[in-house]
């Protein structure tokens, strides 16, 4: 391995798998993480909520109860279909 400009290069044969000792973890922005809830539609974007603690089902339901309807109203949506990804708290 030869570091150049903060990059690490590993040379191996085509059929050779990378070894664990050759894999280097990275961290962007000092390793900070930010979790947010947000929504969008054809009409525009809704509220963005910063989630400060670990998210579980009860907190997720609370976020929806306090923010989803208001976000829909911000975009003049009386009728909408709610969809979500498959994150565990859902």
XYZ file of C-alpha atoms in Angstrom:
90
model
C 0.000 0.000 0.000
C 1.323 3.400 -0.963
C -0.538 6.458 0.382
C -0.630 9.403 -2.017
C -2.678 12.545 -1.349
C -4.616 10.827 1.455
C -5.555 7.994 -0.870
C -4.500 4.395 -0.370
C -3.747 2.133 -3.278
C -3.721 -1.632 -3.034
C -2.361 -3.653 -5.900
C -3.502 -7.243 -6.366
C -4.075 -9.786 -9.089
C -7.408 -9.806 -10.953
C -8.688 -12.974 -9.297
C -7.372 -12.050 -5.832
C -9.818 -10.795 -3.189
C -9.061 -7.801 -0.989
C -7.762 -8.766 2.427
C -9.167 -7.177 5.589
C -5.816 -5.652 6.490
C -5.884 -3.742 3.168
C -9.251 -2.078 3.805
C -9.106 1.345 5.441
C -12.134 3.012 7.007
C -12.770 6.675 6.295
C -14.620 9.432 8.049
C -15.976 12.569 6.415
C -16.746 15.812 8.225
C -14.958 14.724 11.382
C -17.151 11.645 11.775
C -20.334 13.531 12.663
C -23.684 12.011 11.796
C -26.953 13.834 11.330
C -30.280 12.074 10.988
C -33.233 13.982 9.589
C -36.844 13.323 8.699
C -38.201 15.080 5.673
C -40.751 14.731 2.947
C -41.289 15.928 -0.587
C -43.915 15.754 -3.280
C -44.542 16.864 -6.820
C -45.690 20.190 -5.362
C -42.575 20.855 -3.277
C -40.774 19.977 -0.074
C -42.137 19.742 3.444
C -40.564 20.228 6.828
C -37.100 18.947 7.742
C -36.830 17.629 11.300
C -33.466 16.954 12.950
C -33.568 13.708 14.939
C -31.259 14.062 17.920
C -31.725 10.662 19.582
C -31.852 7.119 18.298
C -35.031 6.669 16.272
C -37.513 3.967 17.251
C -41.099 3.274 16.186
C -42.683 5.443 18.900
C -40.504 8.459 18.058
C -41.144 7.945 14.344
C -44.917 7.898 14.877
C -44.605 11.072 16.954
C -42.659 12.790 14.157
C -45.345 11.829 11.644
C -48.167 12.933 13.945
C -46.570 16.346 14.482
C -45.211 17.069 11.002
C -46.731 15.094 8.130
C -50.092 16.876 7.899
C -48.457 20.306 8.216
C -45.997 19.419 5.456
C -48.875 18.357 3.208
C -50.718 21.606 3.939
C -47.566 23.632 3.143
C -47.754 22.164 -0.363
C -51.542 22.613 -0.709
C -52.165 18.876 -0.704
C -55.565 17.863 0.632
C -55.243 14.318 -0.655
C -51.990 12.354 -0.896
C -50.533 8.861 -0.773
C -47.980 8.401 1.999
C -44.989 6.203 1.145
C -41.893 5.419 3.159
C -38.680 3.486 2.803
C -38.055 0.237 4.637
C -36.086 1.594 7.586
C -36.498 -0.504 10.773
C -38.440 2.134 12.801
C -41.207 2.117 10.188
